[in-house]
PDB file of C-alpha atoms in Angstrom:
ATOM      1  CA  MET A   1      -0.003   0.025  -0.024  1.00 89.00           C
ATOM      2  CA  PHE A   2       2.741   2.458   0.999  1.00 89.00           C
ATOM      3  CA  GLN A   3       4.927   1.662  -1.991  1.00 93.00           C
ATOM      4  CA  THR A   4       2.000   1.881  -4.397  1.00 94.00           C
ATOM      5  CA  SER A   5       1.237   5.458  -3.193  1.00 93.00           C
ATOM      6  CA  PHE A   6       4.899   6.301  -3.397  1.00 91.00           C
ATOM      7  CA  LYS A   7       5.148   5.184  -7.034  1.00 94.00           C
ATOM      8  CA  TYR A   8       1.914   7.049  -7.869  1.00 94.00           C
ATOM      9  CA  TYR A   9       3.156  10.439  -6.597  1.00 91.00           C
ATOM     10  CA  LYS A  10       6.649   9.872  -8.019  1.00 94.00           C
ATOM     11  CA  SER A  11       5.374   9.117 -11.527  1.00 94.00           C
ATOM     12  CA  ARG A  12       6.353  11.471 -14.356  1.00 90.00           C
ATOM     13  CA  ASN A  13       4.280   9.914 -17.040  1.00 90.00           C
ATOM     14  CA  PRO A  14       1.450  10.083 -16.259  1.00 93.00           C
ATOM     15  CA  PRO A  15       1.859  12.725 -13.527  1.00 91.00           C
ATOM     16  CA  PRO A  16      -0.307  12.361 -10.370  1.00 92.00           C
ATOM     17  CA  THR A  17      -3.334  14.418  -9.585  1.00 91.00           C
ATOM     18  CA  PHE A  18      -3.240  16.259  -6.286  1.00 91.00           C
ATOM     19  CA  GLU A  19      -6.919  15.892  -5.453  1.00 91.00           C
ATOM     20  CA  ASN A  20      -6.236  13.701  -2.407  1.00 93.00           C
ATOM     21  CA  VAL A  21      -3.273  15.668  -1.108  1.00 94.00           C
ATOM     22  CA  LEU A  22      -3.978  17.561   2.132  1.00 94.00           C
ATOM     23  CA  LEU A  23      -3.085  21.215   2.207  1.00 92.00           C
ATOM     24  CA  ILE A  24      -2.065  22.465   5.647  1.00 92.00           C
ATOM     25  CA  GLY A  25      -3.958  25.552   6.718  1.00 86.00           C
ATOM     26  CA  THR A  26      -7.244  24.709   4.940  1.00 84.00           C
ATOM     27  CA  ASP A  27     -10.489  23.375   6.264  1.00 81.00           C
ATOM     28  CA  GLN A  28     -10.407  19.634   5.573  1.00 85.00           C
ATOM     29  CA  PRO A  29     -12.141  16.789   7.369  1.00 84.00           C
ATOM     30  CA  ASN A  30      -8.982  14.868   8.205  1.00 89.00           C
ATOM     31  CA  LEU A  31      -7.297  17.914   9.844  1.00 92.00           C
ATOM     32  CA  LYS A  32      -8.391  18.688  13.401  1.00 93.00           C
ATOM     33  CA  PRO A  33      -7.457  22.167  14.639  1.00 93.00           C
ATOM     34  CA  VAL A  34      -5.287  22.125  17.760  1.00 92.00           C
ATOM     35  CA  GLN A  35      -5.905  24.852  20.367  1.00 88.00           C
ATOM     36  CA  LEU A  36      -2.968  26.005  22.496  1.00 85.00           C
ATOM     37  CA  THR A  37      -3.632  25.432  26.181  1.00 76.00           C
ATOM     38  CA  HIS A  38      -2.233  28.804  27.274  1.00 71.00           C
ATOM     39  CA  ASP A  39      -1.587  32.243  25.895  1.00 71.00           C
ATOM     40  CA  ASN A  40       1.874  32.734  24.440  1.00 71.00           C
ATOM     41  CA  GLU A  41       2.930  36.314  24.743  1.00 73.00           C
ATOM     42  CA  SER A  42       6.614  35.909  23.923  1.00 83.00           C
ATOM     43  CA  ILE A  43       7.728  36.603  20.403  1.00 87.00           C
ATOM     44  CA  PHE A  44      10.567  34.850  18.511  1.00 93.00           C
ATOM     45  CA  SER A  45      12.311  36.747  15.772  1.00 93.00           C
ATOM     46  CA  GLY A  46      11.175  35.664  12.295  1.00 95.00           C
ATOM     47  CA  LEU A  47       7.972  34.036  13.582  1.00 96.00           C
ATOM     48  CA  TYR A  48       4.438  35.377  13.844  1.00 94.00           C
ATOM     49  CA  PRO A  49       2.944  35.387  17.356  1.00 94.00           C
ATOM     50  CA  PRO A  50       1.941  31.878  18.454  1.00 94.00           C
ATOM     51  CA  ASN A  51      -1.675  32.882  18.929  1.00 91.00           C
ATOM     52  CA  ASP A  52      -1.823  33.472  15.139  1.00 92.00           C
ATOM     53  CA  TRP A  53      -0.485  29.982  14.314  1.00 94.00           C
ATOM     54  CA  LYS A  54      -2.664  27.431  12.544  1.00 95.00           C
ATOM     55  CA  ILE A  55      -1.951  24.056  14.130  1.00 95.00           C
ATOM     56  CA  TYR A  56      -3.629  20.750  13.192  1.00 96.00           C
ATOM     57  CA  GLU A  57      -3.472  17.102  14.098  1.00 95.00           C
ATOM     58  CA  LEU A  58      -3.937  14.519  11.345  1.00 94.00           C
ATOM     59  CA  CYS A  59      -6.970  12.550  12.533  1.00 92.00           C
ATOM     60  CA  SER A  60      -5.826   9.325  10.799  1.00 92.00           C
ATOM     61  CA  ARG A  61      -2.354   9.598  12.380  1.00 92.00           C
ATOM     62  CA  PRO A  62      -2.734  10.463  16.074  1.00 91.00           C
ATOM     63  CA  GLY A  63       0.168  12.580  17.332  1.00 93.00           C
ATOM     64  CA  LEU A  64       1.108  13.986  13.867  1.00 95.00           C
ATOM     65  CA  LEU A  65       1.051  17.799  14.261  1.00 96.00           C
ATOM     66  CA  LEU A  66       1.044  20.112  11.234  1.00 97.00           C
ATOM     67  CA  LEU A  67       1.806  23.818  11.463  1.00 97.00           C
ATOM     68  CA  ALA A  68       0.871  26.010   8.549  1.00 96.00           C
ATOM     69  CA  ASN A  69       3.797  28.349   7.848  1.00 96.00           C
ATOM     70  CA  PRO A  70       4.315  30.522  10.983  1.00 96.00           C
ATOM     71  CA  PHE A  71       7.381  32.254   9.535  1.00 96.00           C
ATOM     72  CA  THR A  72       7.618  35.812   8.298  1.00 94.00           C
ATOM     73  CA  CYS A  73       9.230  36.351   4.853  1.00 93.00           C
ATOM     74  CA  GLU A  74      12.354  37.587   6.608  1.00 93.00           C
ATOM     75  CA  GLY A  75      12.374  34.588   8.900  1.00 95.00           C
ATOM     76  CA  GLN A  76      12.250  32.208   5.959  1.00 95.00           C
ATOM     77  CA  ARG A  77      15.096  33.954   4.286  1.00 94.00           C
ATOM     78  CA  TYR A  78      17.169  33.736   7.487  1.00 95.00           C
ATOM     79  CA  TRP A  79      16.843  29.925   7.757  1.00 97.00           C
ATOM     80  CA  MET A  80      17.454  29.410   4.063  1.00 96.00           C
ATOM     81  CA  LYS A  81      20.704  31.339   4.331  1.00 95.00           C
ATOM     82  CA  ARG A  82      21.764  29.522   7.512  1.00 96.00           C
ATOM     83  CA  SER A  83      21.107  26.195   5.835  1.00 97.00           C
ATOM     84  CA  LEU A  84      23.254  27.056   2.794  1.00 96.00           C
ATOM     85  CA  VAL A  85      25.965  29.339   4.168  1.00 94.00           C
ATOM     86  CA  ASN A  86      26.646  28.020   7.680  1.00 95.00           C
ATOM     87  CA  TYR A  87      25.446  24.483   8.178  1.00 96.00           C
ATOM     88  CA  PRO A  88      27.496  22.760   5.457  1.00 95.00           C
ATOM     89  CA  MET A  89      30.708  24.114   6.954  1.00 92.00           C
ATOM     90  CA  HIS A  90      33.373  21.906   8.637  1.00 88.00           C
ATOM     91  CA  PRO A  91      33.342  20.275  11.136  1.00 89.00           C
ATOM     92  CA  ASN A  92      29.764  19.330  10.162  1.00 92.00           C
ATOM     93  CA  THR A  93      29.677  16.304   7.847  1.00 91.00           C
ATOM     94  CA  THR A  94      28.024  16.497   4.400  1.00 92.00           C
ATOM     95  CA  ASN A  95      27.649  13.937   1.626  1.00 91.00           C
ATOM     96  CA  GLN A  96      30.396  15.923  -0.084  1.00 85.00           C
ATOM     97  CA  SER A  97      32.898  15.886   2.816  1.00 79.00           C
ATOM     98  CA  ASN A  98      35.041  13.119   1.283  1.00 65.00           C
ATOM     99  CA  ALA A  99      34.634  14.194  -2.302  1.00 52.00           C
ATOM    100  CA  SER A 100      37.780  16.285  -2.148  1.00 50.00           C
ATOM    101  CA  GLN A 101      39.939  17.887   0.471  1.00 47.00           C
ATOM    102  CA  SER A 102      39.015  21.332  -0.840  1.00 48.00           C
ATOM    103  CA  THR A 103      35.422  21.013   0.455  1.00 48.00           C
ATOM    104  CA  GLN A 104      36.719  20.788   4.011  1.00 51.00           C
ATOM    105  CA  GLN A 105      39.084  23.740   3.592  1.00 52.00           C
ATOM    106  CA  VAL A 106      36.785  26.145   1.712  1.00 67.00           C
ATOM    107  CA  GLN A 107      33.265  27.123   2.662  1.00 86.00           C
ATOM    108  CA  TRP A 108      30.824  25.199   0.416  1.00 91.00           C
ATOM    109  CA  TRP A 109      28.682  28.295  -0.274  1.00 92.00           C
ATOM    110  CA  LYS A 110      31.747  30.298  -1.336  1.00 92.00           C
ATOM    111  CA  MET A 111      32.558  27.501  -3.777  1.00 92.00           C
ATOM    112  CA  VAL A 112      29.040  27.787  -5.208  1.00 93.00           C
ATOM    113  CA  GLN A 113      29.340  31.539  -5.569  1.00 91.00           C
ATOM    114  CA  SER A 114      32.734  31.247  -7.277  1.00 92.00           C
ATOM    115  CA  ILE A 115      31.186  29.409 -10.238  1.00 93.00           C
ATOM    116  CA  THR A 116      30.209  32.067 -12.792  1.00 92.00           C
ATOM    117  CA  ASP A 117      28.424  29.845 -15.314  1.00 94.00           C
ATOM    118  CA  ALA A 118      24.818  29.475 -14.175  1.00 92.00           C
ATOM    119  CA  THR A 119      24.383  25.903 -15.503  1.00 94.00           C
ATOM    120  CA  GLU A 120      27.617  24.724 -13.889  1.00 95.00           C
ATOM    121  CA  ARG A 121      26.768  26.426 -10.626  1.00 93.00           C
ATOM    122  CA  LYS A 122      23.407  24.733 -10.471  1.00 94.00           C
ATOM    123  CA  LYS A 123      25.003  21.381 -11.301  1.00 95.00           C
ATOM    124  CA  PHE A 124      27.541  21.756  -8.529  1.00 95.00           C
ATOM    125  CA  ALA A 125      25.043  23.020  -5.947  1.00 95.00           C
ATOM    126  CA  GLN A 126      22.707  20.111  -6.537  1.00 94.00           C
ATOM    127  CA  LYS A 127      25.419  17.674  -5.422  1.00 94.00           C
ATOM    128  CA  LEU A 128      24.936  18.711  -1.805  1.00 95.00           C
ATOM    129  CA  ARG A 129      22.188  16.419  -0.392  1.00 95.00           C
ATOM    130  CA  TRP A 130      22.655  16.469   3.365  1.00 95.00           C
ATOM    131  CA  THR A 131      24.582  17.895   6.280  1.00 94.00           C
ATOM    132  CA  THR A 132      24.535  16.737   9.939  1.00 93.00           C
ATOM    133  CA  LEU A 133      24.552  19.025  13.005  1.00 95.00           C
ATOM    134  CA  GLY A 134      25.400  18.243  16.592  1.00 94.00           C
ATOM    135  CA  TYR A 135      25.752  14.448  16.937  1.00 91.00           C
ATOM    136  CA  GLN A 136      27.064  13.332  13.515  1.00 89.00           C
ATOM    137  CA  TYR A 137      24.923  10.578  12.018  1.00 82.00           C
ATOM    138  CA  ASP A 138      26.736   7.501  10.725  1.00 81.00           C
ATOM    139  CA  TRP A 139      24.830   6.694   7.543  1.00 77.00           C
ATOM    140  CA  THR A 140      26.564   3.376   7.015  1.00 79.00           C
ATOM    141  CA  HIS A 141      25.628   1.868  10.416  1.00 80.00           C
ATOM    142  CA  LYS A 142      22.512   4.036  10.954  1.00 77.00           C
ATOM    143  CA  ILE A 143      23.634   5.314  14.351  1.00 80.00           C
ATOM    144  CA  TYR A 144      24.664   8.542  15.959  1.00 80.00           C
ATOM    145  CA  ASP A 145      28.411   8.568  16.540  1.00 79.00           C
ATOM    146  CA  GLU A 146      29.231   9.211  20.215  1.00 82.00           C
ATOM    147  CA  THR A 147      32.827  10.013  19.276  1.00 85.00           C
ATOM    148  CA  ARG A 148      31.681  12.804  16.947  1.00 86.00           C
ATOM    149  CA  LYS A 149      29.569  15.363  18.701  1.00 90.00           C
ATOM    150  CA  GLU A 150      29.934  18.864  17.334  1.00 91.00           C
ATOM    151  CA  ASN A 151      28.368  22.057  18.742  1.00 93.00           C
ATOM    152  CA  PHE A 152      24.663  22.256  17.927  1.00 95.00           C
ATOM    153  CA  PRO A 153      23.864  25.648  16.370  1.00 97.00           C
ATOM    154  CA  SER A 154      22.624  27.927  19.122  1.00 97.00           C
ATOM    155  CA  GLU A 155      20.173  29.817  16.946  1.00 97.00           C
ATOM    156  CA  LEU A 156      18.580  26.578  15.665  1.00 98.00           C
ATOM    157  CA  ARG A 157      18.389  25.223  19.204  1.00 97.00           C
ATOM    158  CA  ALA A 158      16.559  28.392  20.238  1.00 97.00           C
ATOM    159  CA  LEU A 159      14.051  28.085  17.368  1.00 97.00           C
ATOM    160  CA  VAL A 160      13.216  24.434  18.027  1.00 97.00           C
ATOM    161  CA  GLN A 161      12.931  24.941  21.781  1.00 96.00           C
ATOM    162  CA  TYR A 162      10.607  27.867  21.254  1.00 96.00           C
ATOM    163  CA  VAL A 163       8.309  25.896  18.912  1.00 96.00           C
ATOM    164  CA  ALA A 164       8.489  22.929  21.287  1.00 95.00           C
ATOM    165  CA  THR A 165       7.541  25.042  24.263  1.00 94.00           C
ATOM    166  CA  VAL A 166       4.589  26.591  22.449  1.00 94.00           C
ATOM    167  CA  LEU A 167       3.356  23.063  21.713  1.00 94.00           C
ATOM    168  CA  GLY A 168       3.783  22.019  25.347  1.00 92.00           C
ATOM    169  CA  TYR A 169       7.134  20.190  25.143  1.00 92.00           C
ATOM    170  CA  ASN A 170       8.937  22.323  27.707  1.00 90.00           C
ATOM    171  CA  ARG A 171      11.786  19.909  28.291  1.00 91.00           C
ATOM    172  CA  PHE A 172      12.792  19.326  24.673  1.00 92.00           C
ATOM    173  CA  SER A 173      16.462  19.906  23.927  1.00 92.00           C
ATOM    174  CA  PRO A 174      17.737  19.229  20.435  1.00 93.00           C
ATOM    175  CA  GLU A 175      21.136  17.478  20.187  1.00 93.00           C
ATOM    176  CA  ALA A 176      21.233  16.372  16.532  1.00 93.00           C
ATOM    177  CA  ALA A 177      19.824  17.486  13.234  1.00 95.00           C
ATOM    178  CA  ILE A 178      20.022  16.457   9.596  1.00 94.00           C
ATOM    179  CA  VAL A 179      19.530  19.125   6.938  1.00 97.00           C
ATOM    180  CA  ASN A 180      18.360  17.620   3.602  1.00 96.00           C
ATOM    181  CA  TYR A 181      18.765  19.402   0.276  1.00 97.00           C
ATOM    182  CA  TYR A 182      16.307  18.270  -2.402  1.00 96.00           C
ATOM    183  CA  PRO A 183      16.570  19.345  -6.034  1.00 96.00           C
ATOM    184  CA  ILE A 184      13.226  19.397  -7.884  1.00 95.00           C
ATOM    185  CA  GLY A 185      12.582  15.808  -9.068  1.00 93.00           C
ATOM    186  CA  SER A 186      14.339  14.107  -6.198  1.00 94.00           C
ATOM    187  CA  THR A 187      12.733  11.698  -3.651  1.00 93.00           C
ATOM    188  CA  LEU A 188      13.201  10.206  -0.226  1.00 89.00           C
ATOM    189  CA  ALA A 189      12.244   6.533   0.095  1.00 88.00           C
ATOM    190  CA  GLY A 190       9.896   5.229   2.799  1.00 76.00           C
ATOM    191  CA  HIS A 191      11.502   4.730   6.214  1.00 78.00           C
ATOM    192  CA  THR A 192      11.112   5.164   9.960  1.00 79.00           C
ATOM    193  CA  ASP A 193      13.296   7.233  12.252  1.00 72.00           C
ATOM    194  CA  HIS A 194      14.401   4.836  14.939  1.00 64.00           C
ATOM    195  CA  SER A 195      18.114   5.557  15.509  1.00 65.00           C
ATOM    196  CA  GLU A 196      17.548   8.043  18.346  1.00 65.00           C
ATOM    197  CA  ASP A 197      18.057   6.821  21.945  1.00 64.00           C
ATOM    198  CA  ASP A 198      14.794   8.432  23.092  1.00 65.00           C
ATOM    199  CA  ARG A 199      12.039   7.517  20.676  1.00 67.00           C
ATOM    200  CA  THR A 200       9.373   9.109  22.793  1.00 76.00           C
ATOM    201  CA  ALA A 201      10.762  12.584  22.115  1.00 81.00           C
ATOM    202  CA  PRO A 202       9.085  14.450  19.244  1.00 91.00           C
ATOM    203  CA  LEU A 203      10.719  14.935  15.848  1.00 93.00           C
ATOM    204  CA  PHE A 204      10.607  18.404  14.356  1.00 96.00           C
ATOM    205  CA  SER A 205      10.743  18.976  10.559  1.00 97.00           C
ATOM    206  CA  PHE A 206      10.955  22.378   8.923  1.00 98.00           C
ATOM    207  CA  SER A 207      10.468  22.905   5.181  1.00 97.00           C
ATOM    208  CA  PHE A 208      11.776  25.842   3.118  1.00 96.00           C
ATOM    209  CA  GLY A 209      11.790  26.454  -0.644  1.00 95.00           C
ATOM    210  CA  GLN A 210       9.955  24.459  -3.257  1.00 95.00           C
ATOM    211  CA  PRO A 211       6.893  22.336  -2.293  1.00 95.00           C
ATOM    212  CA  ALA A 212       6.954  18.590  -1.713  1.00 96.00           C
ATOM    213  CA  VAL A 213       4.446  15.710  -1.295  1.00 96.00           C
ATOM    214  CA  PHE A 214       4.965  14.024   2.100  1.00 96.00           C
ATOM    215  CA  LEU A 215       3.565  10.550   2.753  1.00 96.00           C
ATOM    216  CA  ILE A 216       2.841   9.392   6.308  1.00 94.00           C
ATOM    217  CA  GLY A 217       1.703   5.816   6.808  1.00 89.00           C
ATOM    218  CA  GLY A 218       1.440   3.468   9.726  1.00 86.00           C
ATOM    219  CA  LEU A 219       3.767   1.161  11.636  1.00 87.00           C
ATOM    220  CA  SER A 220       4.100  -1.122   8.603  1.00 80.00           C
ATOM    221  CA  ARG A 221       4.290  -0.668   4.840  1.00 84.00           C
ATOM    222  CA  ASP A 222       0.956  -2.451   4.519  1.00 89.00           C
ATOM    223  CA  GLU A 223      -1.093   0.590   5.573  1.00 88.00           C
ATOM    224  CA  GLN A 224      -2.385   3.127   3.124  1.00 91.00           C
ATOM    225  CA  PRO A 225      -0.540   6.456   3.721  1.00 94.00           C
ATOM    226  CA  ASP A 226      -1.908   9.987   3.769  1.00 94.00           C
ATOM    227  CA  ALA A 227      -0.408  12.522   1.377  1.00 96.00           C
ATOM    228  CA  ILE A 228       0.315  16.062   2.580  1.00 96.00           C
ATOM    229  CA  LEU A 229       1.670  19.020   0.629  1.00 96.00           C
ATOM    230  CA  LEU A 230       4.481  20.740   2.445  1.00 96.00           C
ATOM    231  CA  ARG A 231       5.153  24.289   1.314  1.00 95.00           C
ATOM    232  CA  SER A 232       7.812  26.724   2.378  1.00 95.00           C
ATOM    233  CA  GLY A 233       7.678  27.420   6.125  1.00 96.00           C
ATOM    234  CA  ASP A 234       5.406  24.509   7.052  1.00 97.00           C
ATOM    235  CA  ILE A 235       6.365  22.453  10.102  1.00 98.00           C
ATOM    236  CA  ILE A 236       5.663  18.807  10.873  1.00 97.00           C
ATOM    237  CA  VAL A 237       6.007  17.415  14.442  1.00 96.00           C
ATOM    238  CA  MET A 238       5.909  13.640  14.871  1.00 92.00           C
ATOM    239  CA  THR A 239       4.784  12.751  18.384  1.00 91.00           C
ATOM    240  CA  GLY A 240       3.169   9.835  20.154  1.00 87.00           C
ATOM    241  CA  GLU A 241       1.903   7.069  17.919  1.00 86.00           C
ATOM    242  CA  SER A 242       3.025   8.817  14.737  1.00 84.00           C
ATOM    243  CA  ARG A 243       6.659   8.996  15.909  1.00 76.00           C
ATOM    244  CA  LEU A 244       7.601   5.585  14.424  1.00 81.00           C
ATOM    245  CA  CYS A 245       5.344   5.633  11.407  1.00 85.00           C
ATOM    246  CA  TYR A 246       6.659   5.069   7.900  1.00 88.00           C
ATOM    247  CA  HIS A 247       7.054   8.281   5.915  1.00 87.00           C
ATOM    248  CA  ALA A 248       8.618   9.414   2.646  1.00 93.00           C
ATOM    249  CA  VAL A 249       8.887  12.214   0.090  1.00 95.00           C
ATOM    250  CA  PRO A 250       7.953  10.827  -3.308  1.00 95.00           C
ATOM    251  CA  ARG A 251       7.897  14.180  -5.054  1.00 96.00           C
ATOM    252  CA  VAL A 252       9.678  17.569  -4.802  1.00 96.00           C
ATOM    253  CA  CYS A 253       8.033  19.814  -7.375  1.00 92.00           C
ATOM    254  CA  ALA A 254       7.771  23.353  -8.648  1.00 89.00           C
ATOM    255  CA  ASP A 255       4.655  25.491  -8.145  1.00 84.00           C
ATOM    256  CA  LEU A 256       3.820  25.194 -11.819  1.00 84.00           C
ATOM    257  CA  GLU A 257       3.071  21.460 -11.340  1.00 86.00           C
ATOM    258  CA  LEU A 258       0.416  22.205  -8.721  1.00 89.00           C
ATOM    259  CA  PRO A 259      -3.228  23.277  -9.042  1.00 87.00           C
ATOM    260  CA  ASP A 260      -3.691  27.050  -8.750  1.00 80.00           C
ATOM    261  CA  ASN A 261      -5.074  26.813  -5.204  1.00 79.00           C
ATOM    262  CA  MET A 262      -2.062  24.874  -3.944  1.00 86.00           C
ATOM    263  CA  GLY A 263       0.866  26.777  -5.450  1.00 75.00           C
ATOM    264  CA  ASN A 264       2.482  30.178  -4.892  1.00 73.00           C
ATOM    265  CA  SER A 265       5.130  28.925  -2.428  1.00 72.00           C
ATOM    266  CA  ALA A 266       7.430  31.788  -3.592  1.00 70.00           C
ATOM    267  CA  LYS A 267       5.080  34.327  -2.098  1.00 75.00           C
ATOM    268  CA  ARG A 268       6.105  33.038   1.319  1.00 81.00           C
ATOM    269  CA  TRP A 269       9.522  34.658   0.909  1.00 79.00           C
ATOM    270  CA  ASP A 270       8.424  37.544  -1.277  1.00 70.00           C
ATOM    271  CA  PRO A 271      11.502  39.531  -2.327  1.00 57.00           C
ATOM    272  CA  ASN A 272       9.421  42.711  -2.431  1.00 64.00           C
ATOM    273  CA  ASP A 273       8.446  42.426   1.230  1.00 55.00           C
ATOM    274  CA  VAL A 274       9.371  45.812   2.728  1.00 51.00           C
ATOM    275  CA  SER A 275       9.996  44.320   6.154  1.00 51.00           C
ATOM    276  CA  VAL A 276      13.099  42.477   4.864  1.00 50.00           C
ATOM    277  CA  GLU A 277      16.427  44.071   5.700  1.00 52.00           C
ATOM    278  CA  GLN A 278      18.298  45.353   2.705  1.00 48.00           C
ATOM    279  CA  HIS A 279      21.923  45.085   3.851  1.00 47.00           C
ATOM    280  CA  ASP A 280      22.446  41.517   2.500  1.00 54.00           C
ATOM    281  CA  ASP A 281      20.570  41.655  -0.812  1.00 64.00           C
ATOM    282  CA  GLU A 282      23.625  40.381  -2.712  1.00 72.00           C
ATOM    283  CA  MET A 283      23.741  37.226  -0.603  1.00 80.00           C
ATOM    284  CA  TRP A 284      20.003  36.751  -0.817  1.00 86.00           C
ATOM    285  CA  ASN A 285      20.075  36.986  -4.626  1.00 88.00           C
ATOM    286  CA  ASP A 286      22.314  33.928  -4.751  1.00 91.00           C
ATOM    287  CA  VAL A 287      20.244  32.037  -2.161  1.00 93.00           C
ATOM    288  CA  GLU A 288      17.020  32.852  -3.977  1.00 91.00           C
ATOM    289  CA  GLN A 289      18.565  31.580  -7.188  1.00 92.00           C
ATOM    290  CA  TYR A 290      19.269  28.285  -5.492  1.00 95.00           C
ATOM    291  CA  ILE A 291      15.871  27.997  -3.891  1.00 94.00           C
ATOM    292  CA  GLN A 292      14.101  28.307  -7.221  1.00 92.00           C
ATOM    293  CA  TYR A 293      15.054  24.653  -7.936  1.00 93.00           C
ATOM    294  CA  SER A 294      15.446  23.220  -4.437  1.00 95.00           C
ATOM    295  CA  ARG A 295      13.785  22.356  -1.186  1.00 96.00           C
ATOM    296  CA  ILE A 296      15.537  22.533   2.183  1.00 97.00           C
ATOM    297  CA  ASN A 297      14.356  20.363   5.036  1.00 97.00           C
ATOM    298  CA  ILE A 298      15.728  20.728   8.613  1.00 98.00           C
ATOM    299  CA  ASN A 299      15.022  17.735  10.852  1.00 95.00           C
TER     300      ASN A 299
END
């Protein structure tokens, strides 16, 4: 059941319809609004006030929380830049860390910017697929390496703890993260996240850039999954029963592939937004160029 849905949404010819894909932030029967249990008066830079957030639980997957984009345009830009400029830097590990010694000596983003030909720049940039923060994940043995614990980014820790506290997880403290970089057309196969020591702690997933179809199934591949469209700024939190459910990304797409009522992800980081600071426009131009053909996912 799970694999059948994966192949359906991955298909190029014929392409899938999106009629059964849930859109976070809209009134749909399978999305139950979640009310915060207390007023949240504190404000976090780059986020709208919590009382304005739209939070839902997927009725068919108890414990799966969905937050419709709570980020301001400036906030989205900030996390896109952090993900591209700072997080792929040594000593964090990336899938390119062993490709050549130069990637460990030179900042990856500076290498991207040094390529003047647009086609070659895009080709090089798309080779970066992941970077690990904090505890470095051993992809071969599927474990977190106790001998390789780097400093977890303080600004990302603050963001995750703020969102966690708003949702009632006051004791949550992130120690590891994987940042995934998805070019349009790429996929992530069905899997469960079970390498963490504490599997009762929630998992937080932040999406930026191009939209993607996210599948969430049950505890086995035999269950029919639900399909959810993740757009820039949307947040998924896997808690409780949903924590060990199978999930996947069968499709990273561009807005043009989506029905009119589901697209317009780019408006979520509108370059004409007057609230955005202007001192780093040159850097943003390069980041925006990258994000036109990519999705960033911080887990």
